[in-house]
CSV table of C-alpha atoms in Angstrom, one decimal:
chain,number,residue,atom,x,y,z
A,1,UNK,CA,0.0,0.0,0.0
A,2,UNK,CA,1.3,3.4,-0.9
A,3,UNK,CA,1.6,6.5,1.4
A,4,UNK,CA,-1.2,8.1,-0.7
A,5,UNK,CA,-3.6,5.2,0.1
A,6,UNK,CA,-2.8,5.6,3.8
A,7,UNK,CA,-3.5,9.3,3.7
A,8,UNK,CA,-6.8,8.7,1.9
A,9,UNK,CA,-7.8,6.1,4.5
A,10,UNK,CA,-6.9,8.5,7.3
A,11,UNK,CA,-9.0,11.3,5.7
A,12,UNK,CA,-12.0,9.0,5.2
A,13,UNK,CA,-11.9,7.4,8.6
A,14,UNK,CA,-10.6,10.2,10.9
A,15,UNK,CA,-10.8,13.7,9.4
A,16,UNK,CA,-13.8,13.7,7.0
A,17,UNK,CA,-17.2,14.7,8.5
A,18,UNK,CA,-18.8,11.3,9.2
A,19,UNK,CA,-22.1,10.3,7.7
A,20,UNK,CA,-25.3,8.9,9.1
A,21,UNK,CA,-27.5,7.0,6.7
A,22,UNK,CA,-30.8,5.1,7.2
A,23,UNK,CA,-31.4,2.6,4.4
A,24,UNK,CA,-35.2,2.2,4.1
A,25,UNK,CA,-35.5,-1.0,2.2
A,26,UNK,CA,-38.6,-2.4,0.5
A,27,UNK,CA,-38.7,-6.1,1.4
A,28,UNK,CA,-42.4,-6.5,0.6
A,29,UNK,CA,-43.7,-9.7,-1.1
A,30,UNK,CA,-42.9,-8.3,-4.6
A,31,UNK,CA,-39.2,-8.4,-3.7
A,32,UNK,CA,-39.2,-12.2,-3.4
A,33,UNK,CA,-36.7,-14.1,-5.5
A,34,UNK,CA,-34.3,-12.3,-7.9
A,35,UNK,CA,-35.1,-8.7,-6.7
A,36,UNK,CA,-34.2,-9.6,-3.1
A,37,UNK,CA,-31.1,-11.4,-4.3
A,38,UNK,CA,-30.1,-8.2,-6.3
A,39,UNK,CA,-30.7,-6.0,-3.3
A,40,UNK,CA,-28.6,-8.2,-1.0
A,41,UNK,CA,-25.7,-8.2,-3.5
A,42,UNK,CA,-25.9,-4.4,-4.0
A,43,UNK,CA,-25.9,-3.7,-0.3
A,44,UNK,CA,-23.1,-6.2,0.4
A,45,UNK,CA,-21.0,-4.5,-2.3
A,46,UNK,CA,-21.6,-1.0,-1.0
A,47,UNK,CA,-20.9,-2.0,2.6
A,48,UNK,CA,-17.2,-2.4,1.6
A,49,UNK,CA,-17.1,1.4,1.3
A,50,UNK,CA,-18.4,2.1,4.9
A,51,UNK,CA,-15.9,4.2,6.8
A,52,UNK,CA,-14.8,4.6,10.4
A,53,UNK,CA,-17.3,6.7,12.5
A,54,UNK,CA,-20.0,6.2,9.9
A,55,UNK,CA,-23.5,5.4,11.3
A,56,UNK,CA,-25.5,2.9,9.2
A,57,UNK,CA,-29.1,1.9,9.9
A,58,UNK,CA,-30.9,-0.8,8.0
A,59,UNK,CA,-34.7,-0.4,8.1
A,60,UNK,CA,-36.4,-3.1,6.0
A,61,UNK,CA,-40.1,-2.7,5.6
A,62,UNK,CA,-43.2,-4.4,4.1
A,63,UNK,CA,-46.6,-3.6,5.5
A,64,UNK,CA,-44.7,-1.8,8.3
A,65,UNK,CA,-41.0,-1.4,9.4
A,66,UNK,CA,-39.8,-5.0,10.2
A,67,UNK,CA,-36.6,-4.2,12.1
A,68,UNK,CA,-34.2,-1.3,12.9
A,69,UNK,CA,-30.6,-2.3,12.9
A,70,UNK,CA,-28.1,0.5,13.6
A,71,UNK,CA,-24.3,0.3,13.8
A,72,UNK,CA,-21.5,2.9,14.2
A,73,UNK,CA,-18.3,1.8,12.4
A,74,UNK,CA,-15.2,1.7,14.5
A,75,UNK,CA,-12.0,3.4,13.4
A,76,UNK,CA,-11.3,0.1,11.7
A,77,UNK,CA,-14.8,-0.7,10.2
A,78,UNK,CA,-14.1,-4.3,9.2
A,79,UNK,CA,-16.0,-5.9,12.2
A,80,UNK,CA,-19.0,-3.6,11.7
A,81,UNK,CA,-19.1,-4.4,8.0
A,82,UNK,CA,-19.3,-8.1,8.9
A,83,UNK,CA,-22.3,-7.4,11.2
A,84,UNK,CA,-24.1,-5.3,8.6
A,85,UNK,CA,-23.5,-8.0,6.0
A,86,UNK,CA,-25.1,-10.6,8.3
A,87,UNK,CA,-28.1,-8.4,8.7
A,88,UNK,CA,-28.3,-8.0,4.9
A,89,UNK,CA,-28.3,-11.7,4.3
A,90,UNK,CA,-31.1,-12.1,6.9
A,91,UNK,CA,-33.5,-9.9,4.9
A,92,UNK,CA,-36.7,-11.7,3.8
A,93,UNK,CA,-39.5,-10.6,1.4
A,94,UNK,CA,-43.1,-10.5,2.6
A,95,UNK,CA,-46.0,-8.1,3.2
A,96,UNK,CA,-47.4,-5.0,1.4
A,97,UNK,CA,-45.6,-1.7,0.7
A,98,UNK,CA,-45.7,1.0,3.4
A,99,UNK,CA,-43.3,3.5,1.8
A,100,UNK,CA,-44.4,6.7,3.5
A,101,UNK,CA,-45.0,5.3,7.0
A,102,UNK,CA,-41.5,3.8,6.9
A,103,UNK,CA,-40.0,7.1,5.9
A,104,UNK,CA,-41.8,8.8,8.8
A,105,UNK,CA,-40.2,6.2,11.1
A,106,UNK,CA,-36.8,6.9,9.5
A,107,UNK,CA,-37.1,10.6,10.2
A,108,UNK,CA,-38.1,9.8,13.7
A,109,UNK,CA,-34.7,8.0,14.2
A,110,UNK,CA,-32.8,11.1,12.9
A,111,UNK,CA,-31.9,14.6,14.0
A,112,UNK,CA,-30.3,17.0,11.6
A,113,UNK,CA,-26.9,17.4,13.3
A,114,UNK,CA,-24.3,19.7,11.8
A,115,UNK,CA,-21.3,17.5,12.7
A,116,UNK,CA,-22.6,14.7,10.4
A,117,UNK,CA,-24.0,14.4,6.9
A,118,UNK,CA,-27.3,12.7,7.4
A,119,UNK,CA,-29.4,11.1,4.7
A,120,UNK,CA,-32.1,8.5,4.0
A,121,UNK,CA,-31.8,6.1,1.1
A,122,UNK,CA,-35.1,4.6,0.0
A,123,UNK,CA,-35.1,1.6,-2.2
A,124,UNK,CA,-38.5,0.4,-3.4
A,125,UNK,CA,-39.7,-1.8,-6.3
A,126,UNK,CA,-43.4,-0.8,-6.1
A,127,UNK,CA,-46.0,1.8,-5.2
A,128,UNK,CA,-47.2,2.7,-1.7
A,129,UNK,CA,-50.1,0.2,-0.9
A,130,UNK,CA,-50.6,0.7,2.9
A,131,UNK,CA,-50.0,3.1,5.7
A,132,UNK,CA,-49.6,6.8,5.3
A,133,UNK,CA,-50.4,8.4,1.9
A,134,UNK,CA,-48.1,10.8,0.0
A,135,UNK,CA,-50.2,13.8,1.2
A,136,UNK,CA,-50.0,12.6,4.8
A,137,UNK,CA,-46.2,12.2,4.5
A,138,UNK,CA,-45.9,15.7,3.0
A,139,UNK,CA,-47.8,17.2,5.9
A,140,UNK,CA,-45.6,15.2,8.3
A,141,UNK,CA,-42.4,16.4,6.6
A,142,UNK,CA,-43.4,20.0,6.6
A,143,UNK,CA,-44.0,19.8,10.4
A,144,UNK,CA,-40.5,18.5,11.1
A,145,UNK,CA,-37.9,20.7,12.7
A,146,UNK,CA,-35.8,22.9,10.3
A,147,UNK,CA,-32.8,20.7,11.0
A,148,UNK,CA,-34.7,17.5,10.2
A,149,UNK,CA,-36.0,19.1,6.9
A,150,UNK,CA,-32.3,19.4,5.9
A,151,UNK,CA,-32.1,15.5,5.7
A,152,UNK,CA,-32.5,14.5,2.1
A,153,UNK,CA,-34.2,11.3,0.8
A,154,UNK,CA,-32.3,9.6,-2.1
A,155,UNK,CA,-35.0,7.3,-3.7
A,156,UNK,CA,-33.8,4.5,-5.9
A,157,UNK,CA,-36.2,3.7,-8.8
A,158,UNK,CA,-36.3,-0.1,-9.1
A,159,UNK,CA,-38.7,-2.7,-10.5
A,160,UNK,CA,-42.2,-1.3,-10.9
A,161,UNK,CA,-41.7,1.7,-8.6
A,162,UNK,CA,-43.6,4.9,-9.4
A,163,UNK,CA,-41.2,7.4,-11.0
A,164,UNK,CA,-43.3,10.5,-10.4
A,165,UNK,CA,-44.0,9.7,-6.7
A,166,UNK,CA,-40.3,9.1,-6.1
A,167,UNK,CA,-39.2,12.3,-8.0
A,168,UNK,CA,-41.7,14.3,-5.9
A,169,UNK,CA,-40.2,12.8,-2.7
A,170,UNK,CA,-36.6,13.7,-3.8
A,171,UNK,CA,-37.7,17.2,-4.7
A,172,UNK,CA,-39.6,17.7,-1.5
A,173,UNK,CA,-36.7,16.6,0.7
A,174,UNK,CA,-33.8,18.1,-1.3
A,175,UNK,CA,-32.6,14.7,-2.4
A,176,UNK,CA,-32.1,13.2,-5.9
A,177,UNK,CA,-33.7,10.2,-7.7
A,178,UNK,CA,-31.4,7.4,-8.8
A,179,UNK,CA,-32.6,5.1,-11.6
A,180,UNK,CA,-31.9,1.4,-11.2
A,181,UNK,CA,-34.5,0.5,-13.8
A,182,UNK,CA,-32.2,1.6,-16.6
A,183,UNK,CA,-28.9,1.1,-14.7
A,184,UNK,CA,-27.9,-1.4,-12.0
A,185,UNK,CA,-28.9,-1.4,-8.4
A,186,UNK,CA,-25.2,-1.7,-7.5
A,187,UNK,CA,-24.5,1.5,-9.6
A,188,UNK,CA,-27.3,3.4,-7.9
A,189,UNK,CA,-26.0,2.6,-4.4
A,190,UNK,CA,-22.4,3.5,-5.4
A,191,UNK,CA,-23.5,6.8,-7.0
A,192,UNK,CA,-25.3,7.7,-3.8
A,193,UNK,CA,-22.1,7.1,-1.8
A,194,UNK,CA,-20.7,10.1,-3.7
A,195,UNK,CA,-23.1,12.3,-1.7
A,196,UNK,CA,-22.1,10.9,1.7
């Protein structure tokens, strides 16, 4: 390893403002089979990029949020990455699709803190079918504290998801839509890492 690699690692793991990301992951019944396999592969691949001091939360959902698994990476993030990968492999597909209720729960986990770059990554393969509606989520979002309204949502368009609904979500929250219908799911997660 070169000196430059060592300096880059030190910057990423010690000097750079750490990030806090909640991955809100659609694991509804429509994700069964190949789609869930692709999600697990993409998340496993992107986990190799997690840095020291980074906070990562996995929030899989179907008809409601199924689990909340949070982890802060140590200065040497390897053991944390192994824990996250075990959680990724344990994901299962079942239930309806409660996109907006799950996002409300994600915002409830977060505070907009200036010492960290905080974001929500939403991956869904379908339309909202249960829980809060888009209008209810928008009212919820507008009632958040100014610091929480600084937290962007980065939706990933995948499978049969609704482009216009996800574009509106990105616009509302100051995020950006990533298209894994035309490109790869791996590529979408990697591109989002550039913002973190």
